[in-house]
mmCIF file of C-alpha atoms in Angstrom:
data_model
loop_
_atom_site.group_PDB
_atom_site.id
_atom_site.type_symbol
_atom_site.label_atom_id
_atom_site.label_comp_id
_atom_site.label_asym_id
_atom_site.label_seq_id
_atom_site.Cartn_x
_atom_site.Cartn_y
_atom_site.Cartn_z
ATOM 1 C CA SER A 1 36.893 14.617 -18.713
ATOM 2 C CA ALA A 2 37.590 18.243 -17.931
ATOM 3 C CA VAL A 3 38.621 20.082 -14.810
ATOM 4 C CA ILE A 4 37.344 23.627 -14.513
ATOM 5 C CA SER A 5 38.724 26.299 -12.253
ATOM 6 C CA GLN A 6 36.268 29.103 -11.665
ATOM 7 C CA LYS A 7 36.969 32.210 -9.677
ATOM 8 C CA PRO A 8 36.133 33.997 -7.560
ATOM 9 C CA SER A 9 34.253 31.383 -5.586
ATOM 10 C CA ARG A 10 32.188 34.074 -3.914
ATOM 11 C CA ASP A 11 31.971 37.823 -3.702
ATOM 12 C CA ILE A 12 29.905 40.545 -2.119
ATOM 13 C CA CYS A 13 29.548 43.563 -4.381
ATOM 14 C CA GLN A 14 28.004 46.994 -4.210
ATOM 15 C CA ARG A 15 25.099 47.749 -6.489
ATOM 16 C CA GLY A 16 26.081 49.574 -9.662
ATOM 17 C CA THR A 17 29.480 47.910 -9.883
ATOM 18 C CA SER A 18 30.617 45.072 -12.164
ATOM 19 C CA LEU A 19 32.180 41.700 -11.460
ATOM 20 C CA THR A 20 34.141 39.537 -13.876
ATOM 21 C CA ILE A 21 34.088 35.791 -13.348
ATOM 22 C CA GLN A 22 36.835 33.665 -14.835
ATOM 23 C CA CYS A 23 36.623 30.095 -16.045
ATOM 24 C CA GLN A 24 39.777 28.122 -16.886
ATOM 25 C CA VAL A 25 39.597 24.615 -18.347
ATOM 26 C CA ASP A 26 42.430 22.083 -18.317
ATOM 27 C CA SER A 27 41.760 21.035 -21.918
ATOM 28 C CA GLN A 28 40.629 22.646 -25.129
ATOM 29 C CA VAL A 29 36.877 22.726 -25.589
ATOM 30 C CA THR A 30 34.803 24.203 -28.357
ATOM 31 C CA MET A 31 31.785 25.350 -26.419
ATOM 32 C CA MET A 32 31.503 26.809 -22.978
ATOM 33 C CA PHE A 33 28.253 27.655 -21.287
ATOM 34 C CA TRP A 34 27.394 30.156 -18.600
ATOM 35 C CA TYR A 35 24.471 29.447 -16.285
ATOM 36 C CA ARG A 36 22.770 31.463 -13.576
ATOM 37 C CA GLN A 37 21.163 29.870 -10.559
ATOM 38 C CA GLN A 38 19.044 32.284 -8.568
ATOM 39 C CA PRO A 39 18.442 31.446 -4.897
ATOM 40 C CA GLY A 40 16.455 28.250 -4.571
ATOM 41 C CA GLN A 41 16.005 28.000 -8.312
ATOM 42 C CA SER A 42 17.232 25.829 -11.129
ATOM 43 C CA LEU A 43 20.028 26.558 -13.569
ATOM 44 C CA THR A 44 19.183 28.907 -16.412
ATOM 45 C CA LEU A 45 21.432 29.215 -19.436
ATOM 46 C CA ILE A 46 22.739 32.731 -19.943
ATOM 47 C CA ALA A 47 24.795 32.212 -23.085
ATOM 48 C CA THR A 48 26.942 29.869 -25.102
ATOM 49 C CA ALA A 49 30.502 31.048 -25.685
ATOM 50 C CA ASN A 50 32.330 29.785 -28.753
ATOM 51 C CA GLN A 51 35.945 30.657 -29.372
ATOM 52 C CA GLY A 52 36.377 33.120 -32.197
ATOM 53 C CA SER A 53 32.778 34.229 -32.414
ATOM 54 C CA GLU A 54 30.240 36.281 -30.521
ATOM 55 C CA ALA A 55 28.508 34.586 -27.647
ATOM 56 C CA THR A 56 24.947 33.448 -28.239
ATOM 57 C CA TYR A 57 22.572 34.773 -25.573
ATOM 58 C CA GLU A 58 19.358 33.200 -24.407
ATOM 59 C CA SER A 59 16.096 35.064 -24.234
ATOM 60 C CA GLY A 60 16.123 37.511 -21.361
ATOM 61 C CA PHE A 61 19.890 37.970 -21.301
ATOM 62 C CA VAL A 62 21.726 40.708 -23.195
ATOM 63 C CA ILE A 63 25.335 41.367 -23.996
ATOM 64 C CA ASP A 64 25.384 44.789 -22.356
ATOM 65 C CA LYS A 65 24.461 43.237 -19.026
ATOM 66 C CA PHE A 66 26.460 40.004 -19.339
ATOM 67 C CA PRO A 67 29.406 40.564 -21.673
ATOM 68 C CA ILE A 68 31.383 37.401 -22.339
ATOM 69 C CA SER A 69 34.893 36.924 -23.632
ATOM 70 C CA ARG A 70 36.321 33.735 -25.110
ATOM 71 C CA PRO A 71 39.885 34.505 -26.158
ATOM 72 C CA ASN A 72 40.967 30.874 -26.580
ATOM 73 C CA LEU A 73 39.783 27.293 -26.240
ATOM 74 C CA THR A 74 40.550 27.006 -22.532
ATOM 75 C CA PHE A 75 39.356 30.276 -21.037
ATOM 76 C CA SER A 76 36.274 32.437 -20.777
ATOM 77 C CA THR A 77 35.002 35.295 -18.672
ATOM 78 C CA LEU A 78 31.528 36.458 -17.785
ATOM 79 C CA THR A 79 30.997 39.987 -16.516
ATOM 80 C CA VAL A 80 27.918 40.930 -14.545
ATOM 81 C CA SER A 81 27.538 44.637 -15.206
ATOM 82 C CA ASN A 82 25.827 47.416 -13.299
ATOM 83 C CA MET A 83 24.763 44.970 -10.630
ATOM 84 C CA SER A 84 21.561 45.120 -8.642
ATOM 85 C CA PRO A 85 20.411 42.893 -5.773
ATOM 86 C CA GLU A 86 18.413 40.861 -8.315
ATOM 87 C CA ASP A 87 21.725 39.672 -9.757
ATOM 88 C CA SER A 88 22.517 37.838 -6.529
ATOM 89 C CA SER A 89 22.914 34.270 -7.736
ATOM 90 C CA ILE A 90 25.331 31.447 -8.268
ATOM 91 C CA TYR A 91 26.994 31.695 -11.658
ATOM 92 C CA LEU A 92 28.410 28.523 -13.156
ATOM 93 C CA CYS A 93 30.490 27.854 -16.210
ATOM 94 C CA SER A 94 30.198 24.518 -17.938
ATOM 95 C CA VAL A 95 31.926 22.688 -20.762
ATOM 96 C CA GLN A 96 31.293 19.614 -22.824
ATOM 97 C CA THR A 97 34.116 17.676 -24.382
ATOM 98 C CA GLY A 98 32.007 16.297 -27.202
ATOM 99 C CA GLY A 99 28.953 17.072 -29.256
ATOM 100 C CA GLY A 100 26.727 14.062 -28.775
ATOM 101 C CA VAL A 101 23.652 13.851 -26.618
ATOM 102 C CA ASN A 102 25.521 11.546 -24.256
ATOM 103 C CA THR A 103 28.295 13.995 -23.530
ATOM 104 C CA GLU A 104 28.683 14.728 -19.859
ATOM 105 C CA ALA A 105 28.710 18.388 -18.898
ATOM 106 C CA PHE A 106 31.421 19.467 -16.482
ATOM 107 C CA PHE A 107 30.919 22.420 -14.185
ATOM 108 C CA GLY A 108 33.086 24.858 -12.384
ATOM 109 C CA GLN A 109 32.714 25.255 -8.650
ATOM 110 C CA GLY A 110 30.413 28.216 -9.131
ATOM 111 C CA THR A 111 30.627 31.851 -8.103
ATOM 112 C CA ARG A 112 28.262 32.831 -5.327
ATOM 113 C CA LEU A 113 27.490 36.498 -5.874
ATOM 114 C CA THR A 114 25.735 38.715 -3.366
ATOM 115 C CA VAL A 115 24.863 42.262 -4.379
ATOM 116 C CA VAL A 116 24.155 44.710 -1.575
ATOM 117 C CA ALA B 1 6.057 23.871 -21.817
ATOM 118 C CA GLN B 2 8.747 22.866 -19.373
ATOM 119 C CA LYS B 3 11.238 20.455 -20.845
ATOM 120 C CA ILE B 4 12.061 18.939 -17.455
ATOM 121 C CA THR B 5 9.622 18.654 -14.559
ATOM 122 C CA GLN B 6 10.552 17.663 -11.043
ATOM 123 C CA THR B 7 7.428 17.675 -8.886
ATOM 124 C CA GLN B 8 9.064 17.021 -5.515
ATOM 125 C CA PRO B 9 10.564 20.206 -4.046
ATOM 126 C CA GLY B 10 11.751 18.264 -1.022
ATOM 127 C CA MET B 11 12.116 14.661 0.046
ATOM 128 C CA PHE B 12 13.095 12.955 3.273
ATOM 129 C CA VAL B 13 14.555 9.494 3.585
ATOM 130 C CA GLN B 14 15.790 7.447 6.483
ATOM 131 C CA GLU B 15 19.450 6.555 6.401
ATOM 132 C CA LYS B 16 20.060 3.180 4.684
ATOM 133 C CA GLU B 17 16.683 3.270 2.971
ATOM 134 C CA ALA B 18 16.091 3.721 -0.766
ATOM 135 C CA VAL B 19 14.505 6.825 -2.258
ATOM 136 C CA THR B 20 13.110 7.687 -5.678
ATOM 137 C CA LEU B 21 13.333 11.187 -7.107
ATOM 138 C CA ASP B 22 10.888 11.864 -9.908
ATOM 139 C CA CYS B 23 11.619 13.440 -13.266
ATOM 140 C CA THR B 24 9.482 13.755 -16.365
ATOM 141 C CA TYR B 25 10.589 15.305 -19.606
ATOM 142 C CA ASP B 26 9.104 16.718 -22.765
ATOM 143 C CA THR B 27 10.735 16.490 -26.162
ATOM 144 C CA SER B 28 9.812 15.668 -29.728
ATOM 145 C CA ASP B 29 13.333 14.510 -30.518
ATOM 146 C CA GLN B 30 14.024 10.822 -31.004
ATOM 147 C CA SER B 31 17.589 11.234 -29.813
ATOM 148 C CA TYR B 32 18.163 12.783 -26.420
ATOM 149 C CA GLY B 33 20.097 12.246 -23.250
ATOM 150 C CA LEU B 34 18.959 12.425 -19.646
ATOM 151 C CA PHE B 35 21.254 13.317 -16.777
ATOM 152 C CA TRP B 36 21.110 13.576 -13.025
ATOM 153 C CA TYR B 37 23.326 15.954 -11.098
ATOM 154 C CA LYS B 38 23.846 16.416 -7.384
ATOM 155 C CA GLN B 39 24.465 19.852 -5.931
ATOM 156 C CA PRO B 40 25.682 19.921 -2.312
ATOM 157 C CA SER B 41 25.440 23.082 -0.265
ATOM 158 C CA SER B 42 28.895 24.065 -1.511
ATOM 159 C CA GLY B 43 27.359 24.703 -4.938
ATOM 160 C CA GLU B 44 29.290 22.505 -7.341
ATOM 161 C CA MET B 45 27.431 20.267 -9.766
ATOM 162 C CA ILE B 46 28.343 16.598 -9.542
ATOM 163 C CA PHE B 47 27.408 14.266 -12.393
ATOM 164 C CA LEU B 48 25.671 11.105 -11.186
ATOM 165 C CA ILE B 49 24.209 9.130 -14.043
ATOM 166 C CA TYR B 50 23.241 9.253 -17.713
ATOM 167 C CA GLN B 51 20.528 7.555 -19.788
ATOM 168 C CA GLY B 52 20.328 7.751 -23.556
ATOM 169 C CA SER B 53 17.026 7.645 -25.365
ATOM 170 C CA TYR B 54 18.091 4.571 -27.305
ATOM 171 C CA ASP B 55 19.437 2.703 -24.309
ATOM 172 C CA GLU B 56 17.315 -0.361 -23.710
ATOM 173 C CA GLN B 57 18.551 -1.025 -20.221
ATOM 174 C CA ASN B 58 18.246 1.252 -17.230
ATOM 175 C CA ALA B 59 21.495 2.957 -16.326
ATOM 176 C CA THR B 60 23.195 2.109 -13.048
ATOM 177 C CA GLU B 61 26.174 3.706 -11.296
ATOM 178 C CA GLY B 62 26.924 2.257 -7.898
ATOM 179 C CA ARG B 63 24.072 3.170 -5.572
ATOM 180 C CA TYR B 64 22.375 5.207 -8.291
ATOM 181 C CA SER B 65 20.028 3.769 -10.859
ATOM 182 C CA LEU B 66 17.759 5.417 -13.353
ATOM 183 C CA ASN B 67 14.249 4.085 -13.846
ATOM 184 C CA PHE B 68 13.713 4.992 -17.494
ATOM 185 C CA GLN B 69 10.166 4.677 -18.813
ATOM 186 C CA LYS B 70 10.294 6.057 -22.332
ATOM 187 C CA ALA B 71 6.594 5.806 -23.138
ATOM 188 C CA ARG B 72 5.765 7.781 -20.007
ATOM 189 C CA LYS B 73 8.679 10.152 -20.582
ATOM 190 C CA SER B 74 9.980 9.646 -17.098
ATOM 191 C CA ALA B 75 13.525 9.217 -15.816
ATOM 192 C CA ASN B 76 13.387 8.732 -12.086
ATOM 193 C CA LEU B 77 16.540 8.512 -10.007
ATOM 194 C CA VAL B 78 16.727 5.763 -7.424
ATOM 195 C CA ILE B 79 19.270 6.056 -4.633
ATOM 196 C CA SER B 80 19.720 2.866 -2.666
ATOM 197 C CA ALA B 81 21.080 2.593 0.878
ATOM 198 C CA SER B 82 20.924 6.351 1.507
ATOM 199 C CA GLN B 83 23.808 7.955 3.347
ATOM 200 C CA LEU B 84 23.966 11.222 5.257
ATOM 201 C CA GLY B 85 26.248 12.577 2.550
ATOM 202 C CA ASP B 86 23.460 12.175 0.016
ATOM 203 C CA SER B 87 21.680 15.196 1.480
ATOM 204 C CA ALA B 88 21.773 17.729 -1.351
ATOM 205 C CA MET B 89 19.820 19.199 -4.244
ATOM 206 C CA TYR B 90 19.283 16.842 -7.153
ATOM 207 C CA PHE B 91 18.691 18.090 -10.662
ATOM 208 C CA CYS B 92 17.365 16.185 -13.630
ATOM 209 C CA ALA B 93 18.539 17.508 -16.995
ATOM 210 C CA MET B 94 18.121 16.768 -20.669
ATOM 211 C CA ARG B 95 20.048 17.379 -23.827
ATOM 212 C CA GLU B 96 18.207 17.168 -27.130
ATOM 213 C CA GLY B 97 19.914 15.905 -30.237
ATOM 214 C CA ARG B 98 17.829 17.425 -32.988
ATOM 215 C CA LEU B 99 19.554 20.745 -33.505
ATOM 216 C CA ALA B 100 23.209 20.934 -34.453
ATOM 217 C CA GLY B 101 25.045 22.984 -31.900
ATOM 218 C CA ALA B 102 22.164 23.028 -29.423
ATOM 219 C CA ASN B 103 24.185 21.191 -26.871
ATOM 220 C CA ASN B 104 23.228 22.870 -23.655
ATOM 221 C CA LEU B 105 21.376 21.073 -20.891
ATOM 222 C CA PHE B 106 17.859 21.932 -19.793
ATOM 223 C CA PHE B 107 17.456 21.560 -16.056
ATOM 224 C CA GLY B 108 14.491 20.830 -13.836
ATOM 225 C CA THR B 109 13.741 22.827 -10.705
ATOM 226 C CA GLY B 110 15.422 20.289 -8.473
ATOM 227 C CA THR B 111 14.547 18.168 -5.444
ATOM 228 C CA ARG B 112 16.126 18.798 -2.086
ATOM 229 C CA LEU B 113 16.858 15.455 -0.453
ATOM 230 C CA THR B 114 17.405 15.225 3.281
ATOM 231 C CA VAL B 115 18.695 11.993 4.763
ATOM 232 C CA ILE B 116 17.609 11.473 8.349
ATOM 233 C CA PRO B 117 19.912 9.574 10.713
#
């Protein structure tokens, strides 16, 4: 299993500013995932963050808007840049401790972001 | 096409009754895994139950069971003896096994369950 500490848990930000979300895991994991959950919607994968390499972004998400760092096997950050009200969402980091299809995904508590 | 479809935006159930939340999936992989997660209003994602594509028996975890019908590509969640604390969003998700490294989950749109006292 894995315990994930994600912070901040919530924030209210002014448009045009940036927010960095941190994700700390209690064990070493190869892959970390960042998801966005817009209000009333499902989870959408933003990117996969592997230690020692560039993050892999999904269609519709770009590095300039959502830069990701992965300095080691237990930590990652996601920055939401130049925010607009459309960025108001819950952002979740997730890890998997194995590579098989049966591997449970563990999630952080989420960051509830409101952009005003 | 959507990989995971949940057709029930909202469901109501009387306390102590059973409820079934529907989930259908779409994949061409032979190996895949199906998951159900619960998301309370606080926002965290809580793992409930897992079913593998090669599992012959339906998965069960306490009050949760998964009605897996492979030919119909459905993986419905059954919650027995509903409790007030079961009120939450429920997401069905799938992981495909075909591509190396493609380990992320695909989520459905969710079903909001409300348990009525």
